Structures are given as C-alpha cells and as structure tokens.
XYZ file of N, CA and C in Angstrom:
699
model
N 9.789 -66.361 -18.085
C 9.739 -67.309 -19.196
C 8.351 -67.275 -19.813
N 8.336 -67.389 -20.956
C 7.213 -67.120 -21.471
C 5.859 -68.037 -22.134
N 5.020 -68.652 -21.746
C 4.475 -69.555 -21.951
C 4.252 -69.732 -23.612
N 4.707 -71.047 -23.823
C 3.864 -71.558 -25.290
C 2.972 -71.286 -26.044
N 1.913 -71.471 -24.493
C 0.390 -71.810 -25.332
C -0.415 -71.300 -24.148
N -0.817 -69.903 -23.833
C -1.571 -69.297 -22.987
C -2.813 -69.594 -22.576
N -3.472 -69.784 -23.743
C -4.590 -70.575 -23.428
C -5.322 -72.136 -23.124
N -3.964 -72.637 -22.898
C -4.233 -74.112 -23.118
C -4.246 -74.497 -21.131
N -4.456 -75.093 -20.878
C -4.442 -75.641 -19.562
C -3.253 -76.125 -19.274
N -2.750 -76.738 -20.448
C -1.596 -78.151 -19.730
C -0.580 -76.982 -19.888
N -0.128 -76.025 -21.403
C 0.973 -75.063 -21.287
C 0.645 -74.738 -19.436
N 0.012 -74.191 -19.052
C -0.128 -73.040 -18.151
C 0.401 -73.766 -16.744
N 0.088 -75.322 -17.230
C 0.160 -76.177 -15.405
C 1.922 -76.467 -15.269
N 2.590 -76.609 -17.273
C 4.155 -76.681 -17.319
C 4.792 -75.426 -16.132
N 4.054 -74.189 -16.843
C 4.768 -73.207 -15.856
C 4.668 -73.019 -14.926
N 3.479 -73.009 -14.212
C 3.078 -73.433 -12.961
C 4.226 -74.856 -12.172
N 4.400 -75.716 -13.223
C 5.165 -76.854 -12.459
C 7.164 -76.320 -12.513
N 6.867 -75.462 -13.414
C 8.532 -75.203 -13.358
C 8.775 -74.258 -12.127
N 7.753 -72.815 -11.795
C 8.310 -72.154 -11.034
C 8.132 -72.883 -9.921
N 7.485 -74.358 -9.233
C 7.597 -74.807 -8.322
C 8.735 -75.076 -8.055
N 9.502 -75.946 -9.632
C 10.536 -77.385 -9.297
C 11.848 -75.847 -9.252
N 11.835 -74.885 -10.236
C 12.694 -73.768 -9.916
C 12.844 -73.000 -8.366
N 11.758 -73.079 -7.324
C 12.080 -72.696 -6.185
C 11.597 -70.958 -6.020
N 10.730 -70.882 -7.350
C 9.930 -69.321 -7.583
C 9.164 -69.594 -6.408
N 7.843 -70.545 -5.815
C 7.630 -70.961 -4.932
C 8.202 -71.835 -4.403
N 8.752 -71.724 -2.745
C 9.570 -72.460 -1.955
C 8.136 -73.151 -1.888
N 8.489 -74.381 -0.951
C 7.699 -75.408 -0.455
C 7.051 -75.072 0.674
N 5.556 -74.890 0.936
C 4.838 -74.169 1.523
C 4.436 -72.532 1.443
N 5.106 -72.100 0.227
C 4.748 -70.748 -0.035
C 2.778 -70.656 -0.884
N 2.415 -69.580 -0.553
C 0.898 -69.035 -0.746
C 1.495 -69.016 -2.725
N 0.510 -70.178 -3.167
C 0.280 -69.424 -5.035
C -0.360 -68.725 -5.045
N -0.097 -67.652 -6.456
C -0.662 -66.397 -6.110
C -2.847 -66.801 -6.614
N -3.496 -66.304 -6.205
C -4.980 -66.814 -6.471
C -5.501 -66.619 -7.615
N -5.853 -67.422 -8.240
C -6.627 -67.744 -9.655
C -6.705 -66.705 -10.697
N -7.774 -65.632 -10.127
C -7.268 -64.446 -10.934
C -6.642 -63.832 -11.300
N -5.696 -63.790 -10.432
C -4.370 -62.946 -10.645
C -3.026 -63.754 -11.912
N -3.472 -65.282 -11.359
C -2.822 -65.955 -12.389
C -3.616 -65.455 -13.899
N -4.987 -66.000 -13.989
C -5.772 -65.751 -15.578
C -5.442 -64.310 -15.815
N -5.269 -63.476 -15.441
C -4.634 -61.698 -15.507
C -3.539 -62.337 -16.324
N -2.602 -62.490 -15.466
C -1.196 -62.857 -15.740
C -1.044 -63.167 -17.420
N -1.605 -64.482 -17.069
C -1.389 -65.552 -18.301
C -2.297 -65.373 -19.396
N -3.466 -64.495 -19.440
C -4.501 -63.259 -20.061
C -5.183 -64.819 -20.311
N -5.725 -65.647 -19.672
C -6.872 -67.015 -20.126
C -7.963 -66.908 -18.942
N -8.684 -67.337 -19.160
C -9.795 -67.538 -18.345
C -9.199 -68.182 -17.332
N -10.318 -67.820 -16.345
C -9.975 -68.089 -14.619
C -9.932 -69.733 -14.741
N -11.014 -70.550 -15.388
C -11.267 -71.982 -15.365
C -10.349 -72.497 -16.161
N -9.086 -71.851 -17.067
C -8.393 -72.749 -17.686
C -7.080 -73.299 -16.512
N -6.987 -71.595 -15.384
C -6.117 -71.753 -14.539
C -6.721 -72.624 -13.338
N -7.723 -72.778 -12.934
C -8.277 -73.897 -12.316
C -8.426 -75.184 -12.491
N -8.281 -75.557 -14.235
C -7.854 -76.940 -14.365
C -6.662 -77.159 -14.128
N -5.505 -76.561 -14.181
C -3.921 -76.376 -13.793
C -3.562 -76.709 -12.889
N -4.374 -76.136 -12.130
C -4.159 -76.109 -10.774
C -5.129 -77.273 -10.034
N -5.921 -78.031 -10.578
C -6.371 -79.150 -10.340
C -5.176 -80.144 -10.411
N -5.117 -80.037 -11.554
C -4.272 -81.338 -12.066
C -3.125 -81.163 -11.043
N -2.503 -80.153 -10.700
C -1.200 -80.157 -9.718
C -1.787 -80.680 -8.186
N -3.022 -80.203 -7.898
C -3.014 -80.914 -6.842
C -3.438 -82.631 -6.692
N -3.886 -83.369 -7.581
C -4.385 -84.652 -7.921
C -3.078 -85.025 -7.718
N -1.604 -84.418 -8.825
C -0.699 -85.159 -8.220
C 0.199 -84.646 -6.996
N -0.560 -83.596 -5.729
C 0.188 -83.954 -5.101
C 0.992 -83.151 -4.710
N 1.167 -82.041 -5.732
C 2.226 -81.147 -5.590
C 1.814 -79.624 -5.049
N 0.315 -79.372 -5.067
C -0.025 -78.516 -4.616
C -1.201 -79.041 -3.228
N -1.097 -78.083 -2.371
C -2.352 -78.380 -1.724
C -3.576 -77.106 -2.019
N -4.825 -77.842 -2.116
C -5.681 -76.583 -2.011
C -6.778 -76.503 -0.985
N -7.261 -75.530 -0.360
C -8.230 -75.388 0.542
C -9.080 -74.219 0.414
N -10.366 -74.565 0.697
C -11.168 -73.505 0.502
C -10.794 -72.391 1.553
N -11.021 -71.029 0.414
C -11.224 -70.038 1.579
C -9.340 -69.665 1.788
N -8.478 -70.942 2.049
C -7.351 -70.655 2.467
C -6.532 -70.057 1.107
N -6.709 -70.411 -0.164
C -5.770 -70.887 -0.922
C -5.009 -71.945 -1.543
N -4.522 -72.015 -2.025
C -3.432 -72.609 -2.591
C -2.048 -72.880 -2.332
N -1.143 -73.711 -1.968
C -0.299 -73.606 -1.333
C 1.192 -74.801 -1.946
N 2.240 -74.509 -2.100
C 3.195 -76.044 -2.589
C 2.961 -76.658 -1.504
N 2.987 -78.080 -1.799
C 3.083 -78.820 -0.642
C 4.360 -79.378 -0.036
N 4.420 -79.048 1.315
C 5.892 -79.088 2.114
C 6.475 -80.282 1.788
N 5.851 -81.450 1.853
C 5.876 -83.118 1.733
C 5.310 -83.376 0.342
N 5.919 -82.719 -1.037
C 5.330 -83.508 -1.983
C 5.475 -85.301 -2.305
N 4.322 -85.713 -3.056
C 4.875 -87.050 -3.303
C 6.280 -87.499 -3.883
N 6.660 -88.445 -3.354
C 8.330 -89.099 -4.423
C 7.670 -90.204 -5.416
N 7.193 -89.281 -6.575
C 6.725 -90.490 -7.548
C 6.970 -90.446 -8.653
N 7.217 -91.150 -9.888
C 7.460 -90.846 -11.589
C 5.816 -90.469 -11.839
N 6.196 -89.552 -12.739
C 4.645 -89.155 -13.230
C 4.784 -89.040 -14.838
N 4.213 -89.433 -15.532
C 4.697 -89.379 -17.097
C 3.270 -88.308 -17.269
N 3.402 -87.328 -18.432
C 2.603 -86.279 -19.158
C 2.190 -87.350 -20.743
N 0.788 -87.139 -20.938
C 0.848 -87.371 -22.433
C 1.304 -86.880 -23.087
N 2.038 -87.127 -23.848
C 2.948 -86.235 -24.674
C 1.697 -85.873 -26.585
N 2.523 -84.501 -26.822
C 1.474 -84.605 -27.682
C 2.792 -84.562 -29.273
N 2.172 -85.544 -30.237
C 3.068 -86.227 -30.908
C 3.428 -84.789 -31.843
N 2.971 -84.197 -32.200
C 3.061 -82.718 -33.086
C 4.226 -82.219 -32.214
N 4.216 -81.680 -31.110
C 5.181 -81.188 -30.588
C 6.539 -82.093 -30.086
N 6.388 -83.413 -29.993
C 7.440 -84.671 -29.760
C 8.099 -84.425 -30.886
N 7.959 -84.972 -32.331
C 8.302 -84.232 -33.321
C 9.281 -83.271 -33.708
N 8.496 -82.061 -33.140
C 8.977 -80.514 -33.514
C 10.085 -80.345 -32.664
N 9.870 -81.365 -31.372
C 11.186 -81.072 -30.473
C 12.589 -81.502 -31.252
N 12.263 -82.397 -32.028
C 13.650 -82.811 -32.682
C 13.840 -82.597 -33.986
N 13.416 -81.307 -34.348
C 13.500 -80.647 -35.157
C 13.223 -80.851 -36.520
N 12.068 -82.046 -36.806
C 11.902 -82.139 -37.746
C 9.764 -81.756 -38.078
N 9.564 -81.697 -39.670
C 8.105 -81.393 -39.577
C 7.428 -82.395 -39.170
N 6.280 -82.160 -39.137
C 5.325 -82.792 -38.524
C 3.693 -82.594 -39.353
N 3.538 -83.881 -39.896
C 1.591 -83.599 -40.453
C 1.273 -85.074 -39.676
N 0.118 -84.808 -40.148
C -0.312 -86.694 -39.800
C -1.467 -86.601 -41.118
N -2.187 -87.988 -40.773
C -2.664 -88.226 -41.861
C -3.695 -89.278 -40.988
N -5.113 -89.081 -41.319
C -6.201 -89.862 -41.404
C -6.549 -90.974 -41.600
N -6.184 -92.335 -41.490
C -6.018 -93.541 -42.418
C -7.792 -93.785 -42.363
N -8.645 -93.902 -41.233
C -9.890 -94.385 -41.092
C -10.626 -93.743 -40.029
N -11.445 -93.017 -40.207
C -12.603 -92.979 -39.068
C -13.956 -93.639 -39.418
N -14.747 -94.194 -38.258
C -15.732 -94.937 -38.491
C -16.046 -95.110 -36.942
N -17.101 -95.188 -36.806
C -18.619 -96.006 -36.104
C -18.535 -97.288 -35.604
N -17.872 -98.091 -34.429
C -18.328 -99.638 -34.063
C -18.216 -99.817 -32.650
N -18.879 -101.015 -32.591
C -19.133 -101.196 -31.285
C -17.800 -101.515 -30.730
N -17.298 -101.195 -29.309
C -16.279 -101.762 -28.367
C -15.975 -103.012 -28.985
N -14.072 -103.381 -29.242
C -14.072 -104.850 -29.773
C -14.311 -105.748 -28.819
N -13.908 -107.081 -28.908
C -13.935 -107.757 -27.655
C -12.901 -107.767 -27.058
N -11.372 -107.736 -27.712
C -10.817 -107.195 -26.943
C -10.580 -106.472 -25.944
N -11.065 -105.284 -25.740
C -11.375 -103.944 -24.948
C -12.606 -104.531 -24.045
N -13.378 -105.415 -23.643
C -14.570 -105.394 -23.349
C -13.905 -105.410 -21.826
N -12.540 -106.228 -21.597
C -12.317 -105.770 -20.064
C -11.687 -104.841 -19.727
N -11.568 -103.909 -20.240
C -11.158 -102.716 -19.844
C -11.480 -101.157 -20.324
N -12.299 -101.130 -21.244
C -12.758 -100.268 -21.485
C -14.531 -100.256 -21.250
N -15.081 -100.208 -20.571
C -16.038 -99.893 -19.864
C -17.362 -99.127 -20.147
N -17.377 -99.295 -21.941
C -18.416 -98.343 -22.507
C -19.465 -98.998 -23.007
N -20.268 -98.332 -23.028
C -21.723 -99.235 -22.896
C -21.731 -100.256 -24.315
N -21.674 -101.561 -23.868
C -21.068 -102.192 -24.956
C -22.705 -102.439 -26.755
N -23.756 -101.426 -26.037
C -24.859 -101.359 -27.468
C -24.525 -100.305 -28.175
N -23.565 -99.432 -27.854
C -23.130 -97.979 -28.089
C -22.052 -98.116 -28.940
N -22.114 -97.451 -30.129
C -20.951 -97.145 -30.993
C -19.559 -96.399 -30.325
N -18.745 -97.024 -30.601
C -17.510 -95.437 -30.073
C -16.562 -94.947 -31.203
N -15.749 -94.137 -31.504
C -15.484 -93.489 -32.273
C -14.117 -94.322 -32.719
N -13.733 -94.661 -33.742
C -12.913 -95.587 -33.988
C -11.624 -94.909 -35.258
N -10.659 -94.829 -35.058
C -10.168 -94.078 -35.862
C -8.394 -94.543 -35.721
N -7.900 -94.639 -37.076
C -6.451 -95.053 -37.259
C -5.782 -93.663 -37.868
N -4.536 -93.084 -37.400
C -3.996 -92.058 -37.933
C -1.918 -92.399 -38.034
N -1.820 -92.340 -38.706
C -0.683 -92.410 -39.179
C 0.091 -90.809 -39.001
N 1.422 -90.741 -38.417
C 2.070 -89.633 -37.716
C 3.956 -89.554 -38.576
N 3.666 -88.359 -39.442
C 5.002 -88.308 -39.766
C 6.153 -87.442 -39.128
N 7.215 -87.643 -39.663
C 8.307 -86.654 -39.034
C 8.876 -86.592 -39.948
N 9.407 -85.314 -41.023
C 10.234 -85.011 -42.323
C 9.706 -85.857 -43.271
N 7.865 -85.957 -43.154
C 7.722 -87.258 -44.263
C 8.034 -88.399 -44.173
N 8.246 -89.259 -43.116
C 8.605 -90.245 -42.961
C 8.179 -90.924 -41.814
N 7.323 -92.089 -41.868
C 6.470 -92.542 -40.819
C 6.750 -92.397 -39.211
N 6.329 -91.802 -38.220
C 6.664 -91.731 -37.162
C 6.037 -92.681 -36.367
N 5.199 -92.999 -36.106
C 4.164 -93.010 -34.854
C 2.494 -93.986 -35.730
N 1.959 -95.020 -35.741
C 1.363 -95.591 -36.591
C -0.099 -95.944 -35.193
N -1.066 -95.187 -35.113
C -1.549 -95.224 -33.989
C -3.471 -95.611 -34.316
N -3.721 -96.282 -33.575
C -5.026 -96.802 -33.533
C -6.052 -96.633 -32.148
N -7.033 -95.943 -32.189
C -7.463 -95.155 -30.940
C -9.162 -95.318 -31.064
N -9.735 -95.714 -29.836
C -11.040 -95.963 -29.828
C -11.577 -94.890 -28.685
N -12.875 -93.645 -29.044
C -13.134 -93.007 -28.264
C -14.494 -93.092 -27.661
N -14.532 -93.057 -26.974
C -16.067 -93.362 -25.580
C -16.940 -91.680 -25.688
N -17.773 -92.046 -26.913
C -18.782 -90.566 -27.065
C -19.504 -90.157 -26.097
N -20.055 -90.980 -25.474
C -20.435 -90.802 -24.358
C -19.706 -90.106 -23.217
N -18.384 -90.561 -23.037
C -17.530 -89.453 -22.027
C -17.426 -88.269 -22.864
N -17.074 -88.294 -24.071
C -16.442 -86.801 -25.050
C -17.333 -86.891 -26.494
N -18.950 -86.511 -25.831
C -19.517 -86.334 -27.584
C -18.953 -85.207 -28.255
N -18.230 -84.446 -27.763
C -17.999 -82.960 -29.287
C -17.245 -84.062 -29.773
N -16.242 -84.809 -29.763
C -15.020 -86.015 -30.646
C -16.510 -86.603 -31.812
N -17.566 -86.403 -31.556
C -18.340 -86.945 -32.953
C -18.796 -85.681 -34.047
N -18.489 -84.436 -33.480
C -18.242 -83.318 -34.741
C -16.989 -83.164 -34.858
N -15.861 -83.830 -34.761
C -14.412 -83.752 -34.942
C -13.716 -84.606 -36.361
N -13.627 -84.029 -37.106
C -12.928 -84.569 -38.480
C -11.586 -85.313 -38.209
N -10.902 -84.417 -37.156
C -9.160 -85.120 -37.081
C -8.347 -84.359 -38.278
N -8.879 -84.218 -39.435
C -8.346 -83.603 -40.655
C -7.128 -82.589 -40.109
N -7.454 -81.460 -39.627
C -6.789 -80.838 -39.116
C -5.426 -80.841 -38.081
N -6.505 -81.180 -36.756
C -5.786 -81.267 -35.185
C -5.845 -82.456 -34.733
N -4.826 -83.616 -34.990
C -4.681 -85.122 -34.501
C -5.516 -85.248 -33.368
N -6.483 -86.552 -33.337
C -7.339 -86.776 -32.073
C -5.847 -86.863 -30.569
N -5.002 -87.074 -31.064
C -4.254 -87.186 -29.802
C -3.805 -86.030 -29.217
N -4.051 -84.659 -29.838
C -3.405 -83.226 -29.455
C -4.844 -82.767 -28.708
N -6.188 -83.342 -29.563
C -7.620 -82.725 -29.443
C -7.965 -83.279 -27.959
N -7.394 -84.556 -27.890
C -7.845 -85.157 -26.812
C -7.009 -84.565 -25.290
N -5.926 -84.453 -25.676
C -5.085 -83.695 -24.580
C -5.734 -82.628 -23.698
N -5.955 -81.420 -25.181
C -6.483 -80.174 -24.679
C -7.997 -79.889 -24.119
N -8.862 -80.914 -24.414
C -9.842 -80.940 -24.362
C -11.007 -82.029 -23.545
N -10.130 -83.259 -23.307
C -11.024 -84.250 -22.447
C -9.640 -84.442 -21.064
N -9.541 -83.469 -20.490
C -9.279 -83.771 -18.624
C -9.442 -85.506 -18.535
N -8.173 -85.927 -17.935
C -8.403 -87.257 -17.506
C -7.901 -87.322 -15.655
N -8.837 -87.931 -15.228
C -8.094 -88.149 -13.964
C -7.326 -89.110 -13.587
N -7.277 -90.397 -14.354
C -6.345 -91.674 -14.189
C -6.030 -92.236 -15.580
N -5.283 -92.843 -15.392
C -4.699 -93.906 -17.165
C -3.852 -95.284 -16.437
N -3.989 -96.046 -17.548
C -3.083 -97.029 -17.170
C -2.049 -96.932 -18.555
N -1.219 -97.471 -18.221
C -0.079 -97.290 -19.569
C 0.656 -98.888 -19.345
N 1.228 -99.218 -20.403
C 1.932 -100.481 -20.683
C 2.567 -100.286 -22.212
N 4.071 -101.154 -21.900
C 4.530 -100.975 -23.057
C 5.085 -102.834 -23.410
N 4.951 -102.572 -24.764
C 5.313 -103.689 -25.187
C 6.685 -103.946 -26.844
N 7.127 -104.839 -26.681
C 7.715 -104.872 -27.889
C 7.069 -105.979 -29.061
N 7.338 -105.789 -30.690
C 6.304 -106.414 -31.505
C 7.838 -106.424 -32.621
N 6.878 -107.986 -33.596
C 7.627 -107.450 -34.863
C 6.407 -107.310 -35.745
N 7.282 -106.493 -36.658
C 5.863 -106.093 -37.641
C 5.524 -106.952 -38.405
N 4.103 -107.111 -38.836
C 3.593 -107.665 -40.051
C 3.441 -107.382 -41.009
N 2.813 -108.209 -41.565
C 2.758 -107.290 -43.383
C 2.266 -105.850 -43.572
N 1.365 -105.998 -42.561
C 0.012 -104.181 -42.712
C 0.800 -103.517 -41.838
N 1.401 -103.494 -40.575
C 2.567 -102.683 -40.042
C 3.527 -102.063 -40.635
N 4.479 -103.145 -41.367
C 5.816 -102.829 -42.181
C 5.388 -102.386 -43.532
N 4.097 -102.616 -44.009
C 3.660 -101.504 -45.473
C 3.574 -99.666 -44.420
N 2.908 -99.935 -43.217
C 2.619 -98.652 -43.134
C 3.234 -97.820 -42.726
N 4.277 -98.743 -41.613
C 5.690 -98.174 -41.261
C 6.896 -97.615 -42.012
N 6.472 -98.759 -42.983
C 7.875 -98.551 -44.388
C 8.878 -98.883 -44.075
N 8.684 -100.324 -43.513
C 10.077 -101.114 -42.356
C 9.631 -102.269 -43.170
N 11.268 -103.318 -42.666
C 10.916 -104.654 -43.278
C 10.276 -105.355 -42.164
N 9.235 -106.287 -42.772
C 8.583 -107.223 -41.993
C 9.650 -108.143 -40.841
N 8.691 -108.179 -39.614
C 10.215 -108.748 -38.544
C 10.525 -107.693 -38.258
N 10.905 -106.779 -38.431
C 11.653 -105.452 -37.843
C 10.907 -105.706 -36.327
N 11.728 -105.669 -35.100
C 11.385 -104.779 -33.451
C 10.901 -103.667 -33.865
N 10.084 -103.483 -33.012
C 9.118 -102.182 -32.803
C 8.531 -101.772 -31.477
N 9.013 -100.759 -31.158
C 8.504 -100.162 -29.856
C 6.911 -100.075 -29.833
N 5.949 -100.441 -28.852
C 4.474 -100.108 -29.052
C 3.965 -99.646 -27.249
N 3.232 -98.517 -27.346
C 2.558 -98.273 -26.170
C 1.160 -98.013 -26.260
N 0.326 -98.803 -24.937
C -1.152 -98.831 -24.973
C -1.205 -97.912 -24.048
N -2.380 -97.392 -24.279
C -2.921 -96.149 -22.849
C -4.198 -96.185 -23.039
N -5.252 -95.966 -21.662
C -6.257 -96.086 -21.654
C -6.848 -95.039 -20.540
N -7.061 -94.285 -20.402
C -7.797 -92.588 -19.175
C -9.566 -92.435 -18.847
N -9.206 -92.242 -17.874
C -10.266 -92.362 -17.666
C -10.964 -90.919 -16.488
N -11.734 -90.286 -16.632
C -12.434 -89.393 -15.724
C -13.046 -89.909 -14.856
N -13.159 -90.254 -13.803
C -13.824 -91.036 -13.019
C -14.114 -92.260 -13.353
N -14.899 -92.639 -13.296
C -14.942 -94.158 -13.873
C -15.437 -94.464 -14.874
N -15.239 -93.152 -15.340
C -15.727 -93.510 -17.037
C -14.679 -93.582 -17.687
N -14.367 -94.466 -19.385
C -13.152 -94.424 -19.998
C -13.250 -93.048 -20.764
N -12.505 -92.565 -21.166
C -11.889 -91.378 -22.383
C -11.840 -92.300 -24.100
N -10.635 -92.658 -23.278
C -9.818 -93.146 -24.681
C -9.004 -94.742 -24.787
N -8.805 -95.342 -25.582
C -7.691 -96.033 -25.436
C -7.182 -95.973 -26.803
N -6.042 -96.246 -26.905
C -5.181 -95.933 -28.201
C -3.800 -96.912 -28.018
N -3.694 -97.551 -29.219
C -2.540 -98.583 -29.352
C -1.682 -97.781 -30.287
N -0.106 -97.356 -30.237
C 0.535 -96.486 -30.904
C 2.039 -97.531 -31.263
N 2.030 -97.971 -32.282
C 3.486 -98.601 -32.909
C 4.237 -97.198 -33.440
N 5.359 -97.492 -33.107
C 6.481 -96.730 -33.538
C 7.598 -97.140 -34.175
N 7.978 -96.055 -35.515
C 8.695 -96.775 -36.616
C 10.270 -97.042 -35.699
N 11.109 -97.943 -36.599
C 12.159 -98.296 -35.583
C 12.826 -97.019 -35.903
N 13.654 -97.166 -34.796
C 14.517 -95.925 -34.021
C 14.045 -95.195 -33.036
N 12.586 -95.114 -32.530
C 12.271 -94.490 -31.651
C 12.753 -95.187 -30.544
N 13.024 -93.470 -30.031
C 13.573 -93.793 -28.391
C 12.560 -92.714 -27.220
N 12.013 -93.288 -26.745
C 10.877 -92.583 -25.453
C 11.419 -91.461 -24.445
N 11.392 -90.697 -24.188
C 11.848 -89.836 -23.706
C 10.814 -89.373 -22.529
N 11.377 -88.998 -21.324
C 10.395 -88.466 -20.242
C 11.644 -87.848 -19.091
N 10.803 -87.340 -18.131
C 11.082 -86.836 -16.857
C 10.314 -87.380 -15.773
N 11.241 -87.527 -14.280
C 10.452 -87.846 -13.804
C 10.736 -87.243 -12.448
C-alpha cells in the first residue's frame, strides 16, 4: 500500500500503524530498523523516528536500546483519537477544500486561558481566526491561540497558504492534549459566519497539546450544522 505523504511523519506512523493492526507484524515481531524503514519510505531516518516515537508513547510499540523495536505483545485497550487535519476531513467526503484567514494578530493569553494554557502570561502568542470551507460553503469556523515560545517558526507563518491546523500537525510533535466537546447555539457573529440561522445547535470542540509541559496550541473549532465527527478507535 502506498503511502500518501512520504515525507510527513504522521503519513508514515498511519502505515506503520496499519501493518501492525493488519498482522504484517504479529505481536512481538522485530520492526524492521530505522534505516531500512527511511530507505523504504525514501524520508529521512528522523522523520521515521518520530513515527516510531509516537507509536511507542501510545503503547503499541516497545523500544529498547541496542535491542530494537518490537509490537508490543500486551498492547494498551484504549480509544486514541488522531488530530485530524481539516483539508483532508474534507477531501475525504469528496468535496473541495480552501480556507480563509479571517485575523492574525499579536496578544497577550486571554483570561480565559490563564488556567490552562500556561504561557508566559507578559508574552504575546499568536492569535489567529480561520474560517474552513467544503464546496464553498462554511465548514469548520475555528479560533486558535499559539505559544511562540513552544513553536517560534508559527511567527514567520502567514497561514495564507497551509491552514495553521495542517502546519501545526506536521510540524509541532505534541506529547499530550486534552479535548472536550461541547454543544452551542449560534449568535449573531457565529450564524453571519457560519451562514446558519441564529439559535441553530452547533457541534464545537476545544483542544489544547502540549510537549512536555509546555502548551502548543489551543484552538476552539464551531462546526456548521450537519457535521457529524468521525473517528476510530
């Protein structure tokens, strides 16, 4: 099967996680070693080492120096959700996909966030609203505050292009998140941006990641009605 996106980390850890859950490696079989994978998959040795990080954090691989790499006989029994990246959520259901820029700007942590986002509260963080279509038609209405300090290249980043939520995927490694979902009706500045009537239910999810004990990101994402969430677990 042929990977997506060769050079990306998370493509490379999907295939890595399929030939596990497929039984390419039985449970306790030797993965083959780093290089041989970056050969394989023609990416650098360190993109296949974040891959293979992330599989063992959750669990599913064991690694040891010197020994290898190995499935683990006793993996965990747990739901694990992937960030999903909204460009390709989208494309899965067959419709286009742009987004659009509403605001970037410069401010301090709100007060809101002050208990849970953890960034030095004299420090600006990167503040930015982007609006997410599907066939032209509002998808995904998302508001996201970034910690420069964990991820300064995100302050030479326009967004213009590559949505902070695809940039952030491929590029800032998280080791933990908390997630929560909530339901809302919209308001006036929602249902203008949604293009829903005011009152309309609306699906909304917060997420917040963090690399050690530093934050990444947090991002509040309303979704126009009809969305339905989709995962594996």
């Amino acid at each position: 099967m042929a990977l997506t996106d060769t050079n990306s980390w998370t493509g490379i850890r999907e295939e890595l996680l399929r030939r596990i859950h497929d039984r390419v490696w039985e449970p306790g079989a030797q993965i083959p070693h780093e290089a041989d994978l970056a050969e394989e998959f023609g990416c650098a040795r360190t993109t296949v080492n974040r891959a293979l990080r992330d599989l063992a954090e959750s669990g599913l691989v064991i690694r040891k120096r010197r020994a290898g790499t190995r499935v683990a006989l006793n993996p965990p029994q747990r739901a694990t959700l992937t960030i999903p990246i909204i460009r390709e959520e989208v494309e899965a259901l067959g419709k286009t996909y742009r987004h659009s820029l509403l605001e970037r700007a410069y401010q301090p942590v709100p007060p809101m966030l002050h208990g849970v986002f953890h960034a030095s509260l004299g420090e600006d963080v990167l503040y930015l609203k982007t609006l997410h279509f599907a066939d032209e038609r509002p998808y995904a209405f998302e508001e996201r505050h970034i910690n420069l300090d964990t991820v300064p290249e995100a302050r030479q980043r326009k967004f213009e292009v590559s949505s902070a939520n695809e940039w952030l995927v491929h590029n800032a490694p998280y080791s933990r998140g908390d997630l929560s979902f909530s339901a809302l009706n919209a308001n006036e500045d929602t249902a203008r941006i949604l293009d829903c009537t005011q009152g309309t239910a609306l699906f909304a999810m917060e997420r917040i990641t963090w690399t050690g004990d530093a934050p990444i990101t947090h991002v509040k994402l309303i979704f126009a009605p009809g969305y339905r969430m989709r995962s594996t677990i």
